[in-house]
Amino acid sequence: MVEHRYWGESSPYEVLDAEAFRYLTVDQTIADYTRFARAVKLPFDMDASSNAPQAYYDLIRTAMPQNCSQDFVRIAQHVGDTITTGDPAEVAHLKDMFGTGALNDDDFARALVLGLDNWQIEMLSNVGTTSLFLSMCDAVEGAVEGVPGSAIPEEGVGLEKALPNFASWFKTDFIANRCMGAVLFSNTDNLTLYEDWLSPNSVACLDWTLNATSSGVIDLSPNSPRDRRYWWLTCNEPTLRTFQVPPPDDRPSLISRTITTDYAAGICSRLFPADKGYKYGLANGRTAETVNAHTGGWDYTDSTRLMWSNGEFDQWGTRGVSSKFRPGGPLQSTEEVPVFVVPGGHHCSDSFLSQSVNPGVKTVQEAEIAYIKKWVAEFYDQKSSTWFRGR
């Protein structure tokens, strides 16, 4: 397993300011892996892009249980309408339902999205169990496993029931110990900076207002619970922006339409103020188009020994070569450029051997391994013939 130079124990700097982050780029990462591949000596070695049109949660909406999906659309619409047109008392009441009274409107709307991100860790090997994502849906719908009469109609239970159900789940299952857990998981040495994160019901880690004295701004250590490294890549490489915003207005949205790219870009400006003349990419005028022009984006298909694998229901799938939004349609598989889609697959479903209990994953994994064996054999055949010609 190769550890990225800025993650884990590999950080080249102890103070991660904008100057230190100047080497945290896509190009540098590719160069690192290329150098590793060329220089590594392994025990068994005997011889020696895309930018989807704001549709991340739209894919989840179409793939998740439809009763839960329809109720989430109702909740998102209600939250957006209340924030946009409600009086302050109505907004405050709504936030208090979710235990998020300390958050501003934008951070509140964004926080409600985070439970949906459990879709990314759905495992095809968990057949017969209830995942975090489906547990959330059960709570929203009021379904009780094994209890007769708790089956939910396809159209959902409606806003009147779904909203308080979601609020209850959010407070007891999502917020509880979330911020405290983030601090402890980070193994930070700066606990005193995060005292407001350590209460069981704290929402401080969901507060992105930030100022010059905020822990996320002054804690420049590699173990910052704010994960500045991830955010730097997000803010520096615009085509990687994981600013998950609603789909176009002609499609239903699982998340409030008050969540915008301007809101997310504001986090970048507050988290990374200009330092010694160094700025992140967005602040320097970089755009998704800039990065796509450099990488080739969806048009990069002239590759050698590179295969593409995707999960059918991966929430990031709209950014990949199998995206329905790709000009000309999803990239078709060829012998030179193999493309695999795991039926019913989620994020990285083919990356874990445990997932091979699923027939679709097993088929894709076996095909991937076959290509790798073929390419490795071709490499050694080519190397051998070159050696003989040089004799």
mmCIF file of C-alpha atoms in Angstrom:
data_model
loop_
_atom_site.group_PDB
_atom_site.id
_atom_site.type_symbol
_atom_site.label_atom_id
_atom_site.label_comp_id
_atom_site.label_asym_id
_atom_site.label_seq_id
_atom_site.Cartn_x
_atom_site.Cartn_y
_atom_site.Cartn_z
ATOM 1 C CA MET A 1 0.000 0.000 0.000
ATOM 2 C CA VAL A 2 1.447 3.371 -1.044
ATOM 3 C CA GLU A 3 0.816 6.238 1.379
ATOM 4 C CA HIS A 4 0.233 9.658 -0.182
ATOM 5 C CA ARG A 5 3.051 11.939 0.868
ATOM 6 C CA TYR A 6 0.782 14.410 2.688
ATOM 7 C CA TRP A 7 -1.336 11.825 4.511
ATOM 8 C CA GLY A 8 -0.778 9.433 7.398
ATOM 9 C CA GLU A 9 2.773 9.566 8.706
ATOM 10 C CA SER A 10 4.191 10.895 5.441
ATOM 11 C CA SER A 11 3.599 14.648 5.742
ATOM 12 C CA PRO A 12 6.739 16.471 4.536
ATOM 13 C CA TYR A 13 5.927 19.462 6.762
ATOM 14 C CA GLU A 14 4.797 19.815 10.348
ATOM 15 C CA VAL A 15 3.181 23.189 9.634
ATOM 16 C CA LEU A 16 0.674 22.892 6.808
ATOM 17 C CA ASP A 17 0.250 26.470 5.663
ATOM 18 C CA ALA A 18 -0.299 27.590 2.074
ATOM 19 C CA GLU A 19 3.437 27.569 1.410
ATOM 20 C CA ALA A 20 3.742 23.950 2.571
ATOM 21 C CA PHE A 21 0.754 22.958 0.440
ATOM 22 C CA ARG A 22 2.294 24.254 -2.794
ATOM 23 C CA TYR A 23 3.385 20.693 -3.609
ATOM 24 C CA LEU A 24 -0.020 19.152 -2.871
ATOM 25 C CA THR A 25 -1.262 19.027 -6.462
ATOM 26 C CA VAL A 26 -2.528 16.425 -8.905
ATOM 27 C CA ASP A 27 0.651 16.663 -10.985
ATOM 28 C CA GLN A 28 2.868 16.112 -7.953
ATOM 29 C CA THR A 29 0.781 13.135 -6.868
ATOM 30 C CA ILE A 30 1.029 11.531 -10.318
ATOM 31 C CA ALA A 31 4.789 12.137 -10.307
ATOM 32 C CA ASP A 32 5.084 10.480 -6.889
ATOM 33 C CA TYR A 33 3.311 7.345 -8.024
ATOM 34 C CA THR A 34 5.270 7.226 -11.277
ATOM 35 C CA ARG A 35 8.562 7.474 -9.398
ATOM 36 C CA PHE A 36 7.422 4.780 -6.974
ATOM 37 C CA ALA A 37 6.493 2.416 -9.796
ATOM 38 C CA ARG A 38 9.867 2.899 -11.447
ATOM 39 C CA ALA A 39 12.028 2.701 -8.327
ATOM 40 C CA VAL A 40 10.329 0.266 -5.952
ATOM 41 C CA LYS A 41 11.948 -3.114 -5.294
ATOM 42 C CA LEU A 42 9.268 -5.552 -4.208
ATOM 43 C CA PRO A 43 9.954 -9.013 -2.734
ATOM 44 C CA PHE A 44 8.294 -10.744 -5.663
ATOM 45 C CA ASP A 45 10.077 -8.602 -8.296
ATOM 46 C CA MET A 46 12.716 -11.002 -9.599
ATOM 47 C CA ASP A 47 14.074 -8.638 -12.286
ATOM 48 C CA ALA A 48 14.545 -5.650 -11.044
ATOM 49 C CA SER A 49 -10.819 13.424 -15.291
ATOM 50 C CA SER A 50 -14.086 15.250 -15.417
ATOM 51 C CA ASN A 51 -16.494 17.660 -14.069
ATOM 52 C CA ALA A 52 -20.128 16.496 -13.918
ATOM 53 C CA PRO A 53 -22.916 19.078 -13.955
ATOM 54 C CA GLN A 54 -23.730 19.122 -10.253
ATOM 55 C CA ALA A 55 -25.379 15.713 -10.177
ATOM 56 C CA TYR A 56 -23.734 13.769 -7.351
ATOM 57 C CA TYR A 57 -26.768 13.378 -5.116
ATOM 58 C CA ASP A 58 -29.033 12.983 -8.142
ATOM 59 C CA LEU A 59 -27.515 9.552 -8.764
ATOM 60 C CA ILE A 60 -28.162 8.575 -5.138
ATOM 61 C CA ARG A 61 -31.744 9.808 -5.481
ATOM 62 C CA THR A 62 -32.429 7.501 -8.410
ATOM 63 C CA ALA A 63 -30.749 4.449 -6.843
ATOM 64 C CA MET A 64 -31.870 4.604 -3.190
ATOM 65 C CA PRO A 65 -35.235 3.270 -1.937
ATOM 66 C CA GLN A 66 -37.794 5.464 -3.654
ATOM 67 C CA ASN A 67 -40.041 6.046 -0.658
ATOM 68 C CA CYS A 68 -37.050 7.408 1.273
ATOM 69 C CA SER A 69 -35.904 9.364 -1.792
ATOM 70 C CA GLN A 70 -39.247 11.109 -2.215
ATOM 71 C CA ASP A 71 -39.383 12.076 1.449
ATOM 72 C CA PHE A 72 -35.833 13.454 1.344
ATOM 73 C CA VAL A 73 -36.839 15.594 -1.627
ATOM 74 C CA ARG A 74 -39.756 16.935 0.441
ATOM 75 C CA ILE A 75 -37.483 17.636 3.419
ATOM 76 C CA ALA A 76 -34.888 19.407 1.255
ATOM 77 C CA GLN A 77 -37.586 21.578 -0.330
ATOM 78 C CA HIS A 78 -39.000 22.457 3.087
ATOM 79 C CA VAL A 79 -35.586 23.345 4.515
ATOM 80 C CA GLY A 80 -34.765 25.549 1.522
ATOM 81 C CA ASP A 81 -38.143 27.282 1.589
ATOM 82 C CA THR A 82 -37.925 27.911 5.333
ATOM 83 C CA ILE A 83 -34.423 29.378 5.098
ATOM 84 C CA THR A 84 -35.337 31.490 2.079
ATOM 85 C CA THR A 85 -38.820 32.761 2.971
ATOM 86 C CA GLY A 86 -39.439 31.854 6.618
ATOM 87 C CA ASP A 87 -39.233 34.362 9.446
ATOM 88 C CA PRO A 88 -36.349 34.058 11.964
ATOM 89 C CA ALA A 89 -38.535 32.228 14.489
ATOM 90 C CA GLU A 90 -39.454 29.548 11.946
ATOM 91 C CA VAL A 91 -35.817 29.053 10.945
ATOM 92 C CA ALA A 92 -34.736 28.845 14.593
ATOM 93 C CA HIS A 93 -37.458 26.287 15.346
ATOM 94 C CA LEU A 94 -36.391 24.127 12.403
ATOM 95 C CA LYS A 95 -32.744 24.188 13.471
ATOM 96 C CA ASP A 96 -33.642 23.335 17.048
ATOM 97 C CA MET A 97 -35.538 20.266 15.828
ATOM 98 C CA PHE A 98 -32.225 18.950 14.537
ATOM 99 C CA GLY A 99 -30.113 20.098 17.480
ATOM 100 C CA THR A 100 -28.252 22.579 15.256
ATOM 101 C CA GLY A 101 -29.351 25.912 16.686
ATOM 102 C CA ALA A 102 -25.730 27.064 16.909
ATOM 103 C CA LEU A 103 -25.182 26.831 13.130
ATOM 104 C CA ASN A 104 -25.859 29.543 10.575
ATOM 105 C CA ASP A 105 -28.372 28.845 7.811
ATOM 106 C CA ASP A 106 -25.888 27.642 5.209
ATOM 107 C CA ASP A 107 -23.999 25.337 7.560
ATOM 108 C CA PHE A 108 -27.302 23.927 8.842
ATOM 109 C CA ALA A 109 -28.478 23.083 5.316
ATOM 110 C CA ARG A 110 -25.122 21.518 4.511
ATOM 111 C CA ALA A 111 -25.062 19.446 7.714
ATOM 112 C CA LEU A 112 -28.342 17.763 6.793
ATOM 113 C CA VAL A 113 -26.690 16.416 3.644
ATOM 114 C CA LEU A 114 -23.972 14.473 5.408
ATOM 115 C CA GLY A 115 -26.064 11.435 6.302
ATOM 116 C CA LEU A 116 -26.522 10.803 2.598
ATOM 117 C CA ASP A 117 -22.774 10.357 2.254
ATOM 118 C CA ASN A 118 -23.079 6.941 3.897
ATOM 119 C CA TRP A 119 -24.179 5.821 0.424
ATOM 120 C CA GLN A 120 -20.477 5.841 -0.488
ATOM 121 C CA ILE A 121 -19.656 3.071 1.992
ATOM 122 C CA GLU A 122 -22.493 0.738 1.042
ATOM 123 C CA MET A 123 -21.013 -2.752 0.692
ATOM 124 C CA LEU A 124 -22.363 -5.427 -1.625
ATOM 125 C CA SER A 125 -21.130 -8.035 0.850
ATOM 126 C CA ASN A 126 -23.620 -6.768 3.467
ATOM 127 C CA VAL A 127 -26.545 -8.705 2.033
ATOM 128 C CA GLY A 128 -29.037 -9.496 4.771
ATOM 129 C CA THR A 129 -27.848 -6.680 7.039
ATOM 130 C CA THR A 130 -29.045 -3.105 7.450
ATOM 131 C CA SER A 131 -26.402 -0.563 6.469
ATOM 132 C CA LEU A 132 -25.940 2.918 7.934
ATOM 133 C CA PHE A 133 -27.657 4.413 4.913
ATOM 134 C CA LEU A 134 -30.654 2.093 5.019
ATOM 135 C CA SER A 135 -30.921 2.497 8.791
ATOM 136 C CA MET A 136 -31.264 6.230 8.191
ATOM 137 C CA CYS A 137 -33.997 5.606 5.621
ATOM 138 C CA ASP A 138 -35.800 3.255 7.981
ATOM 139 C CA ALA A 139 -35.726 5.954 10.652
ATOM 140 C CA VAL A 140 -37.006 8.633 8.266
ATOM 141 C CA GLU A 141 -39.808 6.382 7.056
ATOM 142 C CA GLY A 142 -40.640 5.040 10.495
ATOM 143 C CA ALA A 143 -40.118 1.452 9.369
ATOM 144 C CA VAL A 144 -39.463 -1.149 12.049
ATOM 145 C CA GLU A 145 -37.778 -4.341 10.887
ATOM 146 C CA GLY A 146 -39.882 -7.404 11.552
ATOM 147 C CA VAL A 147 -42.914 -5.458 12.784
ATOM 148 C CA PRO A 148 -46.100 -6.185 10.782
ATOM 149 C CA GLY A 149 -47.765 -3.085 9.396
ATOM 150 C CA SER A 150 -44.595 -0.989 9.293
ATOM 151 C CA ALA A 151 -44.138 -1.384 5.530
ATOM 152 C CA ILE A 152 -43.855 2.000 3.814
ATOM 153 C CA PRO A 153 -45.745 2.977 0.637
ATOM 154 C CA GLU A 154 -43.714 3.695 -2.471
ATOM 155 C CA GLU A 155 -44.533 7.409 -2.308
ATOM 156 C CA GLY A 156 -43.119 7.695 1.228
ATOM 157 C CA VAL A 157 -44.813 8.865 4.416
ATOM 158 C CA GLY A 158 -44.910 12.583 3.586
ATOM 159 C CA LEU A 159 -43.273 15.636 5.104
ATOM 160 C CA GLU A 160 -45.379 15.721 8.270
ATOM 161 C CA LYS A 161 -43.971 12.377 9.432
ATOM 162 C CA ALA A 162 -40.622 12.293 7.648
ATOM 163 C CA LEU A 163 -39.342 15.648 8.953
ATOM 164 C CA PRO A 164 -39.566 14.887 12.705
ATOM 165 C CA ASN A 165 -38.371 11.336 12.076
ATOM 166 C CA PHE A 166 -35.283 12.622 10.261
ATOM 167 C CA ALA A 167 -34.670 15.242 12.954
ATOM 168 C CA SER A 168 -34.799 12.588 15.661
ATOM 169 C CA TRP A 169 -32.349 10.332 13.780
ATOM 170 C CA PHE A 170 -30.057 13.283 13.106
ATOM 171 C CA LYS A 171 -29.808 14.230 16.779
ATOM 172 C CA THR A 172 -29.465 10.753 18.231
ATOM 173 C CA ASP A 173 -27.566 8.861 15.521
ATOM 174 C CA PHE A 174 -25.675 11.498 13.553
ATOM 175 C CA ILE A 175 -24.718 14.365 15.871
ATOM 176 C CA ALA A 176 -24.162 12.324 19.032
ATOM 177 C CA ASN A 177 -20.387 12.245 19.682
ATOM 178 C CA ARG A 178 -19.631 13.143 16.037
ATOM 179 C CA CYS A 179 -17.373 16.111 16.752
ATOM 180 C CA MET A 180 -15.768 14.424 19.740
ATOM 181 C CA GLY A 181 -15.067 11.392 17.583
ATOM 182 C CA ALA A 182 -13.456 13.558 14.901
ATOM 183 C CA VAL A 183 -11.037 14.999 17.451
ATOM 184 C CA LEU A 184 -10.127 11.625 18.959
ATOM 185 C CA PHE A 185 -9.793 9.938 15.550
ATOM 186 C CA SER A 186 -7.424 12.663 14.341
ATOM 187 C CA ASN A 187 -5.013 11.960 17.196
ATOM 188 C CA THR A 188 -4.331 15.683 17.415
ATOM 189 C CA ASP A 189 -1.836 17.068 19.929
ATOM 190 C CA ASN A 190 -3.836 20.299 20.126
ATOM 191 C CA LEU A 191 -6.818 19.209 22.210
ATOM 192 C CA THR A 192 -7.124 22.615 23.869
ATOM 193 C CA LEU A 193 -8.081 24.127 20.501
ATOM 194 C CA TYR A 194 -11.049 21.788 20.229
ATOM 195 C CA GLU A 195 -12.664 21.998 23.648
ATOM 196 C CA ASP A 196 -15.924 23.125 22.027
ATOM 197 C CA TRP A 197 -15.914 19.908 19.955
ATOM 198 C CA LEU A 198 -15.740 17.574 22.941
ATOM 199 C CA SER A 199 -19.284 17.676 24.296
ATOM 200 C CA PRO A 200 -21.498 14.752 23.147
ATOM 201 C CA ASN A 201 -23.959 17.006 21.298
ATOM 202 C CA SER A 202 -21.483 19.521 19.891
ATOM 203 C CA VAL A 203 -22.014 20.769 16.327
ATOM 204 C CA ALA A 204 -18.809 22.829 16.278
ATOM 205 C CA CYS A 205 -17.262 20.555 13.634
ATOM 206 C CA LEU A 206 -20.206 21.390 11.349
ATOM 207 C CA ASP A 207 -19.617 25.142 11.723
ATOM 208 C CA TRP A 208 -17.704 26.525 8.744
ATOM 209 C CA THR A 209 -18.103 30.241 9.468
ATOM 210 C CA LEU A 210 -14.452 30.305 10.609
ATOM 211 C CA ASN A 211 -12.410 33.366 11.493
ATOM 212 C CA ALA A 212 -8.810 34.212 12.268
ATOM 213 C CA THR A 213 -9.045 32.540 15.691
ATOM 214 C CA SER A 214 -10.943 29.389 14.625
ATOM 215 C CA SER A 215 -9.221 26.097 15.362
ATOM 216 C CA GLY A 216 -9.456 25.047 11.711
ATOM 217 C CA VAL A 217 -7.526 28.155 10.683
ATOM 218 C CA ILE A 218 -4.832 28.319 13.383
ATOM 219 C CA ASP A 219 -4.219 24.565 13.736
ATOM 220 C CA LEU A 220 -1.786 23.926 10.897
ATOM 221 C CA SER A 221 -0.655 20.506 12.128
ATOM 222 C CA PRO A 222 -0.949 17.364 9.962
ATOM 223 C CA ASN A 223 -3.439 15.915 12.470
ATOM 224 C CA SER A 224 -5.947 18.762 12.324
ATOM 225 C CA PRO A 225 -9.502 17.327 12.639
ATOM 226 C CA ARG A 226 -10.536 19.771 9.893
ATOM 227 C CA ASP A 227 -8.445 17.711 7.449
ATOM 228 C CA ARG A 228 -6.829 20.698 5.796
ATOM 229 C CA ARG A 229 -5.011 18.447 3.314
ATOM 230 C CA TYR A 230 -8.250 17.191 1.795
ATOM 231 C CA TRP A 231 -9.695 20.685 1.698
ATOM 232 C CA TRP A 232 -6.557 22.087 0.060
ATOM 233 C CA LEU A 233 -6.854 19.614 -2.810
ATOM 234 C CA THR A 234 -10.541 20.460 -3.079
ATOM 235 C CA CYS A 235 -9.854 24.199 -3.211
ATOM 236 C CA ASN A 236 -6.655 24.012 -5.262
ATOM 237 C CA GLU A 237 -7.712 21.630 -8.028
ATOM 238 C CA PRO A 238 -11.131 22.899 -9.164
ATOM 239 C CA THR A 239 -11.984 19.842 -11.222
ATOM 240 C CA LEU A 240 -11.713 17.812 -8.016
ATOM 241 C CA ARG A 241 -14.112 20.091 -6.177
ATOM 242 C CA THR A 242 -16.325 17.949 -4.036
ATOM 243 C CA PHE A 243 -18.745 20.822 -3.583
ATOM 244 C CA GLN A 244 -21.826 18.702 -3.876
ATOM 245 C CA VAL A 245 -24.602 21.053 -4.831
ATOM 246 C CA PRO A 246 -28.157 20.404 -6.071
ATOM 247 C CA PRO A 247 -28.878 19.177 -9.596
ATOM 248 C CA PRO A 248 -30.400 21.494 -12.201
ATOM 249 C CA ASP A 249 -33.855 22.863 -11.422
ATOM 250 C CA ASP A 250 -35.572 20.429 -13.774
ATOM 251 C CA ARG A 251 -34.702 17.489 -11.477
ATOM 252 C CA PRO A 252 -35.788 16.805 -7.892
ATOM 253 C CA SER A 253 -33.115 17.482 -5.274
ATOM 254 C CA LEU A 254 -32.222 15.513 -2.150
ATOM 255 C CA ILE A 255 -30.489 18.583 -0.711
ATOM 256 C CA SER A 256 -31.513 22.179 -0.151
ATOM 257 C CA ARG A 257 -31.011 24.501 -3.109
ATOM 258 C CA THR A 258 -29.542 27.066 -0.712
ATOM 259 C CA ILE A 259 -26.303 25.043 -0.912
ATOM 260 C CA THR A 260 -24.233 26.672 -3.664
ATOM 261 C CA THR A 261 -20.690 26.641 -4.996
ATOM 262 C CA ASP A 262 -20.319 30.186 -3.621
ATOM 263 C CA TYR A 263 -20.988 28.835 -0.132
ATOM 264 C CA ALA A 264 -18.339 26.154 -0.551
ATOM 265 C CA ALA A 265 -15.835 28.540 -2.149
ATOM 266 C CA GLY A 266 -16.289 30.749 0.896
ATOM 267 C CA ILE A 267 -15.017 27.897 3.074
ATOM 268 C CA CYS A 268 -11.832 27.848 0.994
ATOM 269 C CA SER A 269 -11.235 31.567 1.422
ATOM 270 C CA ARG A 270 -11.695 31.347 5.200
ATOM 271 C CA LEU A 271 -9.720 28.139 5.672
ATOM 272 C CA PHE A 272 -6.754 29.248 3.556
ATOM 273 C CA PRO A 273 -6.081 32.989 3.784
ATOM 274 C CA ALA A 274 -3.260 34.209 1.553
ATOM 275 C CA ASP A 275 0.079 33.342 3.147
ATOM 276 C CA LYS A 276 3.523 34.584 2.025
ATOM 277 C CA GLY A 277 2.105 35.139 -1.445
ATOM 278 C CA TYR A 278 0.882 31.539 -1.776
ATOM 279 C CA LYS A 279 -2.771 30.973 -2.674
ATOM 280 C CA TYR A 280 -4.927 27.966 -3.528
ATOM 281 C CA GLY A 281 -5.999 27.395 -7.137
ATOM 282 C CA LEU A 282 -9.484 28.918 -6.978
ATOM 283 C CA ALA A 283 -8.067 32.110 -5.472
ATOM 284 C CA ASN A 284 -5.554 32.237 -8.332
ATOM 285 C CA GLY A 285 -8.298 32.015 -10.954
ATOM 286 C CA ARG A 286 -8.097 28.300 -11.710
ATOM 287 C CA THR A 287 -11.332 26.737 -12.928
ATOM 288 C CA ALA A 288 -12.522 23.261 -13.795
ATOM 289 C CA GLU A 289 -11.903 24.175 -17.429
ATOM 290 C CA THR A 290 -8.280 25.013 -16.598
ATOM 291 C CA VAL A 291 -7.691 21.596 -15.098
ATOM 292 C CA ASN A 292 -9.597 19.732 -17.818
ATOM 293 C CA ALA A 293 -7.493 21.492 -20.451
ATOM 294 C CA HIS A 294 -4.415 20.143 -18.687
ATOM 295 C CA THR A 295 -5.631 16.581 -18.045
ATOM 296 C CA GLY A 296 -7.900 16.053 -21.047
ATOM 297 C CA GLY A 297 -10.947 15.533 -18.840
ATOM 298 C CA TRP A 298 -13.537 13.214 -20.308
ATOM 299 C CA ASP A 299 -11.681 13.266 -23.633
ATOM 300 C CA TYR A 300 -8.544 11.574 -22.273
ATOM 301 C CA THR A 301 -8.804 8.121 -23.830
ATOM 302 C CA ASP A 302 -5.455 7.801 -25.617
ATOM 303 C CA SER A 303 -3.931 5.762 -22.815
ATOM 304 C CA THR A 304 -1.686 2.730 -22.542
ATOM 305 C CA ARG A 305 -2.403 -0.108 -20.107
ATOM 306 C CA LEU A 306 -4.994 1.868 -18.206
ATOM 307 C CA MET A 307 -8.371 0.403 -17.281
ATOM 308 C CA TRP A 308 -11.432 2.207 -15.925
ATOM 309 C CA SER A 309 -13.673 0.643 -13.278
ATOM 310 C CA ASN A 310 -16.842 2.168 -11.870
ATOM 311 C CA GLY A 311 -19.737 1.205 -9.656
ATOM 312 C CA GLU A 312 -23.130 1.526 -11.311
ATOM 313 C CA PHE A 313 -24.436 3.493 -8.320
ATOM 314 C CA ASP A 314 -21.205 5.216 -7.236
ATOM 315 C CA GLN A 315 -22.141 8.728 -6.138
ATOM 316 C CA TRP A 316 -19.013 9.994 -7.915
ATOM 317 C CA GLY A 317 -19.925 8.128 -11.084
ATOM 318 C CA THR A 318 -21.237 11.217 -12.825
ATOM 319 C CA ARG A 319 -17.645 12.510 -12.988
ATOM 320 C CA GLY A 320 -16.135 9.371 -14.550
ATOM 321 C CA VAL A 321 -15.823 8.015 -18.051
ATOM 322 C CA SER A 322 -18.983 5.926 -17.615
ATOM 323 C CA SER A 323 -21.076 8.991 -16.833
ATOM 324 C CA LYS A 324 -24.252 9.554 -18.806
ATOM 325 C CA PHE A 325 -23.219 13.223 -18.912
ATOM 326 C CA ARG A 326 -20.014 12.479 -20.818
ATOM 327 C CA PRO A 327 -20.170 14.033 -24.304
ATOM 328 C CA GLY A 328 -20.847 11.202 -26.701
ATOM 329 C CA GLY A 329 -22.107 8.974 -23.895
ATOM 330 C CA PRO A 330 -20.274 6.591 -21.568
ATOM 331 C CA LEU A 331 -16.862 5.458 -22.787
ATOM 332 C CA GLN A 332 -17.156 2.067 -24.461
ATOM 333 C CA SER A 333 -14.777 -0.702 -23.459
ATOM 334 C CA THR A 334 -12.154 -1.890 -25.946
ATOM 335 C CA GLU A 335 -9.208 -4.262 -25.733
ATOM 336 C CA GLU A 336 -6.860 -1.266 -25.594
ATOM 337 C CA VAL A 337 -8.977 0.743 -23.121
ATOM 338 C CA PRO A 338 -10.978 -1.651 -20.912
ATOM 339 C CA VAL A 339 -13.971 -0.154 -19.095
ATOM 340 C CA PHE A 340 -15.810 -2.030 -16.343
ATOM 341 C CA VAL A 341 -19.026 -1.141 -14.529
ATOM 342 C CA VAL A 342 -19.901 -3.171 -11.423
ATOM 343 C CA PRO A 343 -23.653 -3.937 -11.604
ATOM 344 C CA GLY A 344 -25.284 -2.373 -8.553
ATOM 345 C CA GLY A 345 -21.816 -1.303 -7.379
ATOM 346 C CA HIS A 346 -21.030 1.621 -5.112
ATOM 347 C CA HIS A 347 -17.796 3.511 -4.477
ATOM 348 C CA CYS A 348 -14.740 1.263 -5.013
ATOM 349 C CA SER A 349 -16.798 -1.921 -4.750
ATOM 350 C CA ASP A 350 -14.152 -3.773 -6.761
ATOM 351 C CA SER A 351 -11.317 -2.665 -4.447
ATOM 352 C CA PHE A 352 -12.090 -5.132 -1.671
ATOM 353 C CA LEU A 353 -11.694 -8.895 -1.922
ATOM 354 C CA SER A 354 -14.532 -9.300 0.578
ATOM 355 C CA GLN A 355 -16.893 -7.909 -2.042
ATOM 356 C CA SER A 356 -16.235 -10.846 -4.379
ATOM 357 C CA VAL A 357 -19.141 -12.679 -2.736
ATOM 358 C CA ASN A 358 -21.200 -10.547 -5.110
ATOM 359 C CA PRO A 359 -21.196 -12.158 -8.589
ATOM 360 C CA GLY A 360 -20.930 -8.822 -10.394
ATOM 361 C CA VAL A 361 -17.918 -7.735 -8.343
ATOM 362 C CA LYS A 362 -16.277 -11.143 -8.785
ATOM 363 C CA THR A 363 -16.647 -10.968 -12.561
ATOM 364 C CA VAL A 364 -15.118 -7.480 -12.743
ATOM 365 C CA GLN A 365 -12.265 -8.352 -10.365
ATOM 366 C CA GLU A 366 -11.361 -11.454 -12.372
ATOM 367 C CA ALA A 367 -11.367 -9.448 -15.608
ATOM 368 C CA GLU A 368 -9.186 -6.738 -14.038
ATOM 369 C CA ILE A 369 -6.699 -9.317 -12.785
ATOM 370 C CA ALA A 370 -6.592 -10.971 -16.201
ATOM 371 C CA TYR A 371 -5.680 -7.661 -17.862
ATOM 372 C CA ILE A 372 -2.991 -6.923 -15.292
ATOM 373 C CA LYS A 373 -1.442 -10.384 -15.770
ATOM 374 C CA LYS A 374 -1.555 -9.916 -19.535
ATOM 375 C CA TRP A 375 0.100 -6.488 -19.384
ATOM 376 C CA VAL A 376 2.794 -7.638 -16.953
ATOM 377 C CA ALA A 377 3.587 -10.586 -19.227
ATOM 378 C CA GLU A 378 3.807 -8.240 -22.224
ATOM 379 C CA PHE A 379 6.205 -6.011 -20.287
ATOM 380 C CA TYR A 380 8.577 -8.885 -19.505
ATOM 381 C CA ASP A 381 8.298 -10.252 -23.047
ATOM 382 C CA GLN A 382 9.213 -6.820 -24.410
ATOM 383 C CA LYS A 383 12.035 -6.456 -21.909
ATOM 384 C CA SER A 384 13.371 -9.901 -22.775
ATOM 385 C CA SER A 385 13.333 -9.261 -26.535
ATOM 386 C CA THR A 386 15.095 -5.931 -26.024
ATOM 387 C CA TRP A 387 17.795 -7.682 -23.971
ATOM 388 C CA PHE A 388 18.353 -10.296 -26.682
ATOM 389 C CA ARG A 389 18.616 -7.632 -29.408
ATOM 390 C CA GLY A 390 21.271 -5.897 -27.340
ATOM 391 C CA ARG A 391 23.432 -9.030 -27.050
#
